[in-house]
CSV table of C-alpha atoms and ligand atoms in Angstrom, one decimal:
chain,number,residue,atom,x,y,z
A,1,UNK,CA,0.0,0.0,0.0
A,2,UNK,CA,3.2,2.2,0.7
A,3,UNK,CA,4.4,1.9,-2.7
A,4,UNK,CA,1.2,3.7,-4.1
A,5,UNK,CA,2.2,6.8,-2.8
A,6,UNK,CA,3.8,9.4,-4.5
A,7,UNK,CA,4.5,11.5,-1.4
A,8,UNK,CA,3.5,12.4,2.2
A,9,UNK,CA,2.1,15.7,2.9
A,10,UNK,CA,1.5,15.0,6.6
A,11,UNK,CA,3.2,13.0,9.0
A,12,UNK,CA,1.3,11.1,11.6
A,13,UNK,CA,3.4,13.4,14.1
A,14,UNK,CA,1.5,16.4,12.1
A,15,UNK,CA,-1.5,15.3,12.2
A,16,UNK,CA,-1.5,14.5,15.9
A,17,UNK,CA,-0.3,18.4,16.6
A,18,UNK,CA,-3.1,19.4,14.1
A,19,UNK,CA,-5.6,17.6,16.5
A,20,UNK,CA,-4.1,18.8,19.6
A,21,UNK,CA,-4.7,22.3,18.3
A,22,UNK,CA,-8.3,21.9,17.4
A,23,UNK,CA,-9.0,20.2,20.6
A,24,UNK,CA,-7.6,23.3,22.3
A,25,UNK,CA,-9.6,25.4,20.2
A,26,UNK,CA,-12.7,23.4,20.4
A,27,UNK,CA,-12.6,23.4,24.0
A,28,UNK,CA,-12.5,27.3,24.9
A,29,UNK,CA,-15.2,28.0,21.6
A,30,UNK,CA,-17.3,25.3,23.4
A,31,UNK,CA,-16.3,26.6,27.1
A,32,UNK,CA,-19.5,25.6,29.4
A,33,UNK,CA,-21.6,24.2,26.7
A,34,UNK,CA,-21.8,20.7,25.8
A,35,UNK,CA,-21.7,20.3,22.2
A,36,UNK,CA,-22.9,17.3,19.8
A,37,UNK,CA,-20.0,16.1,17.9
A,38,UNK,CA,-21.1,14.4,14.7
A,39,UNK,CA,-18.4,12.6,12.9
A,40,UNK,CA,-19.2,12.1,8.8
A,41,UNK,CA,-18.7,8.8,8.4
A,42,UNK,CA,-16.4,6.8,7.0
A,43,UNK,CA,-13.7,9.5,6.1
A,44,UNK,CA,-13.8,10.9,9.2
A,45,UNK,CA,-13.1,8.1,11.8
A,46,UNK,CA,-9.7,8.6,12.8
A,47,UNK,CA,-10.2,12.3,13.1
A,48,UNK,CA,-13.0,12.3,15.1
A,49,UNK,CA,-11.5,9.9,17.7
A,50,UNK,CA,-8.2,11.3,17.8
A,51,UNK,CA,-9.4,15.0,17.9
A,52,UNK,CA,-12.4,14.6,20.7
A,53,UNK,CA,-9.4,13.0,23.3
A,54,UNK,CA,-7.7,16.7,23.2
A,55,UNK,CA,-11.0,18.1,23.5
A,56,UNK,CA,-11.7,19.1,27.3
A,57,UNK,CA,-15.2,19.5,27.1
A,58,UNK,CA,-18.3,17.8,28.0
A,59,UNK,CA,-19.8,16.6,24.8
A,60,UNK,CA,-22.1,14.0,23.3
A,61,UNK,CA,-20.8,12.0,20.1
A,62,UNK,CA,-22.5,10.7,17.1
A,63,UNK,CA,-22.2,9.8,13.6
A,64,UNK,CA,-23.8,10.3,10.3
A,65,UNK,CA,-22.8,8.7,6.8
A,66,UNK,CA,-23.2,10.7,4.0
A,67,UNK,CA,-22.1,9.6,0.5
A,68,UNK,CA,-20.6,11.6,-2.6
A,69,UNK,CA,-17.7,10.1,-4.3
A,70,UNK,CA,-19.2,6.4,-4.8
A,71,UNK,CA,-15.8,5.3,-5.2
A,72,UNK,CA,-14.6,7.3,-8.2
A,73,UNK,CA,-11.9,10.9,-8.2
A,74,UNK,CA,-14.4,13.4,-7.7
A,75,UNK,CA,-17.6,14.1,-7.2
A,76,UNK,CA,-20.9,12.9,-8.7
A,77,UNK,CA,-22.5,15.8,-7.2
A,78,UNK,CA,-25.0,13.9,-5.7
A,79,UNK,CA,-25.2,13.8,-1.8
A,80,UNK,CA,-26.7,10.9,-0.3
A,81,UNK,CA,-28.1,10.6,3.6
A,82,UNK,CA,-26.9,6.7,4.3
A,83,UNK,CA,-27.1,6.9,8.0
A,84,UNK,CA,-29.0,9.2,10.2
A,85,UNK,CA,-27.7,10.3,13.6
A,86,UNK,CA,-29.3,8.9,16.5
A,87,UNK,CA,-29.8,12.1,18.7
A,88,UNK,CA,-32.6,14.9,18.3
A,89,UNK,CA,-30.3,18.2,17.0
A,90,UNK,CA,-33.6,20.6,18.0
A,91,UNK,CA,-31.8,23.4,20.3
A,92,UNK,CA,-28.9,21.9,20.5
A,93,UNK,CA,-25.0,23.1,19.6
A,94,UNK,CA,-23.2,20.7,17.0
A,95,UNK,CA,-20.3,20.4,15.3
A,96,UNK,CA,-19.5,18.3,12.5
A,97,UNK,CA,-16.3,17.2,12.4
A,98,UNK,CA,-15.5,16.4,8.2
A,99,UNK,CA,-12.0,15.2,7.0
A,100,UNK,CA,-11.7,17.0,4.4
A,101,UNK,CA,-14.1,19.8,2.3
A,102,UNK,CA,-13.6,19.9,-1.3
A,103,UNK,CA,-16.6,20.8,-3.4
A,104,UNK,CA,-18.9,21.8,0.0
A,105,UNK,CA,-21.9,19.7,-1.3
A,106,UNK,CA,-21.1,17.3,1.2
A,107,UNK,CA,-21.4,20.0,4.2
A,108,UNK,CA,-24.0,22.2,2.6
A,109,UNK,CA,-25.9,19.2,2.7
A,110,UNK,CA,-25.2,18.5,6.3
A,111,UNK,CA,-26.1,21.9,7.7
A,112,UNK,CA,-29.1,22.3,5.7
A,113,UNK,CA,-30.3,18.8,6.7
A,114,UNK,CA,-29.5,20.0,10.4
A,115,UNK,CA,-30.7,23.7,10.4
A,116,UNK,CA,-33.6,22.2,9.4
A,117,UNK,CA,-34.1,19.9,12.3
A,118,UNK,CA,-33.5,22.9,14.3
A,119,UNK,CA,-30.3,22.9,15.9
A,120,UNK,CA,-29.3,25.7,17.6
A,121,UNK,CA,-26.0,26.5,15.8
A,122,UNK,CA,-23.7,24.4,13.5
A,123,UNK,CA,-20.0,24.6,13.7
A,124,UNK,CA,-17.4,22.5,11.4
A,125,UNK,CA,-14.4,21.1,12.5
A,126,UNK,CA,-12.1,19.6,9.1
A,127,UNK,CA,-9.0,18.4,9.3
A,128,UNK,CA,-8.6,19.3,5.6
A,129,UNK,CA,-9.7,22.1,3.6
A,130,UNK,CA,-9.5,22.4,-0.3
A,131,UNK,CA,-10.4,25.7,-1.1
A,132,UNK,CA,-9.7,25.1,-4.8
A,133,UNK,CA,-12.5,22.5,-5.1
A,134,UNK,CA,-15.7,24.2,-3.9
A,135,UNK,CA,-18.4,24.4,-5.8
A,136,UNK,CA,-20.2,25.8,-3.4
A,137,UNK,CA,-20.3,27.8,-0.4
A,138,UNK,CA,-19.2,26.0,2.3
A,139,UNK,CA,-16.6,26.8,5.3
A,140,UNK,CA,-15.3,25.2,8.4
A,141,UNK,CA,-14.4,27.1,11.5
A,142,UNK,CA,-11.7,24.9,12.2
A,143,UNK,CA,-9.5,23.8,9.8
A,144,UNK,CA,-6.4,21.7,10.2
A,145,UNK,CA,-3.9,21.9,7.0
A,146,UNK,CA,-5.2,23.4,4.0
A,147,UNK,CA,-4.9,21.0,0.7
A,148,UNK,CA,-3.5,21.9,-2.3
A,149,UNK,CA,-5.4,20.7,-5.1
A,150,UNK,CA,-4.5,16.8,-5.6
A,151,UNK,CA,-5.6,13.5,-4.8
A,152,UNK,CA,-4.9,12.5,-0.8
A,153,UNK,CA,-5.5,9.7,0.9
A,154,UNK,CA,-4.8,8.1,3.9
A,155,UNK,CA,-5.4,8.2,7.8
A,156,UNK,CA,-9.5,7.9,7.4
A,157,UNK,CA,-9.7,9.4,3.3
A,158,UNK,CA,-9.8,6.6,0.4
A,159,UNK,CA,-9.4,5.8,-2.8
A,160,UNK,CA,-11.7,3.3,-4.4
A,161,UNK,CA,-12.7,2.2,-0.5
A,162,UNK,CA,-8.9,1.9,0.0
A,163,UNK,CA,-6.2,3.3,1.7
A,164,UNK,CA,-8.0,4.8,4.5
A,165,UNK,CA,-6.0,2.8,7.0
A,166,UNK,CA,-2.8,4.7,5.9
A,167,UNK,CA,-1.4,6.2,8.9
A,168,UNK,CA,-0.6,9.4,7.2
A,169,UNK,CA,-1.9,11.6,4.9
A,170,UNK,CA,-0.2,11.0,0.9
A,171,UNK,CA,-0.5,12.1,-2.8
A,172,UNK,CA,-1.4,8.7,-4.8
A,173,UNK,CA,0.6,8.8,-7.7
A,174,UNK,CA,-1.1,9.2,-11.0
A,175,UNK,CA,-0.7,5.6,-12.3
A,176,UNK,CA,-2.9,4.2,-9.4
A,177,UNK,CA,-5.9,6.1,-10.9
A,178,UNK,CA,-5.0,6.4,-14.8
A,179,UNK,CA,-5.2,2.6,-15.0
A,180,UNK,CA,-8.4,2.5,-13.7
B,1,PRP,C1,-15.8,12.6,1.3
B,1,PRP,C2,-15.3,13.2,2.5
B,1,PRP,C3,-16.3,14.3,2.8
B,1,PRP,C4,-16.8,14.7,1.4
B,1,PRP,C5,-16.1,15.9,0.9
B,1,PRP,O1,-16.8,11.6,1.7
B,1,PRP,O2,-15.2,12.3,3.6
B,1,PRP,O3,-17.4,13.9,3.5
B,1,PRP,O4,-16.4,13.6,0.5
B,1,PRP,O5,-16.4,16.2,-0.4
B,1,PRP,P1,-17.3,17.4,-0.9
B,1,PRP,O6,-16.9,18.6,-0.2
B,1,PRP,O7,-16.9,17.4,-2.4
B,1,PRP,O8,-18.7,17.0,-0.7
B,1,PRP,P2,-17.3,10.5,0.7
B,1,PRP,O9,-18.7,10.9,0.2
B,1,PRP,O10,-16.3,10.1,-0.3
B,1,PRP,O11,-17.5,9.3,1.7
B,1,PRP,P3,-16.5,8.6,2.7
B,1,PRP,O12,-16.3,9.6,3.9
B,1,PRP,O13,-17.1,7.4,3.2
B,1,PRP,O14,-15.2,8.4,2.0
């Protein structure tokens, strides 16, 4: 799995200070309130359970899966709701905690679908941010490293359903997707 990368962008030692940082953050925003913490499912798995462990809040976790890619390099533009969260979001704080942004349908979907059920306010917390992919307006109020525009993987985000067990974040190299 190793060899199909072209090169790392972040370290697992990066990521872990990224998290520590949004924890910090997360925790004075969040200062005497206690927050639901909805993790976007699957991409954001690792995130979420490294970054709520620096968080020294009270907060309530859940999880959501919402799909876009099915599997391909970018986006069919389609957002679908997969699984629903188990908790009632009506006057309550959230923040959704994404791995990356790219287009913004996936969280423009997310806080519509929330504002709707009435939540009280909606926060984002992404690890990555790629600014040059939105197609949409969409923004997270924490952000972790932002992305230039190529194809990363690794630590929670795949390609083809793979490579989310990476322990860092990589570039693919190009053959791995041009012989597809
Ligand atoms: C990825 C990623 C984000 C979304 C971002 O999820 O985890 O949720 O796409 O893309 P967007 O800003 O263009 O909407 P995906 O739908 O691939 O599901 P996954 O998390 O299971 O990989």
């Amino acid at each position: 799995m190793n060899n199909d990368i072209l090169k790392t962008l972040y370290s697992k030692e990066d990521i872990q200070t990224a998290c520590k940082r949004l924890g910090k953050e997360i925790s004075t925003f969040y200062k005497g309130k206690t927050p639901i913490v909805i993790g976007v499912l699957k991409g954001s798995m690792f995130f979420m359970a490294d970054l709520v462990r620096y968080a020294d809040i009270y907060m309530e976790l859940d999880f959501m899966d919402v799909s876009s890619y099915h599997g391909g390099l970018s986006s069919s533009g389609e957002v679908k709701l997969v699984t629903d969260i188990t908790k009632d979001v009506s006057g309550r704080d959230i923040l959704i905690v994404e791995d990356i942004v790219d287009t913004g349908r996936t969280l423009k979907f997310l806080m519509d679908t929330l504002k709707d059920r009435g939540a009280k306010s909606i926060e984002v917390c992404s690890l990555l941010d790629k600014p040059s992919g939105r197609v949409v307006e969409a923004s997270s109020k924490f952000v972790g490293f932002e992305v230039p525009n190529e194809f990363v993987v690794g630590y929670g985000l795949d390609y083809d359903e793979k490579y989310r067990n990476l322990p860092y974040i990589g570039v693919l190299k190009p053959e791995i997707y041009s012989t597809k």
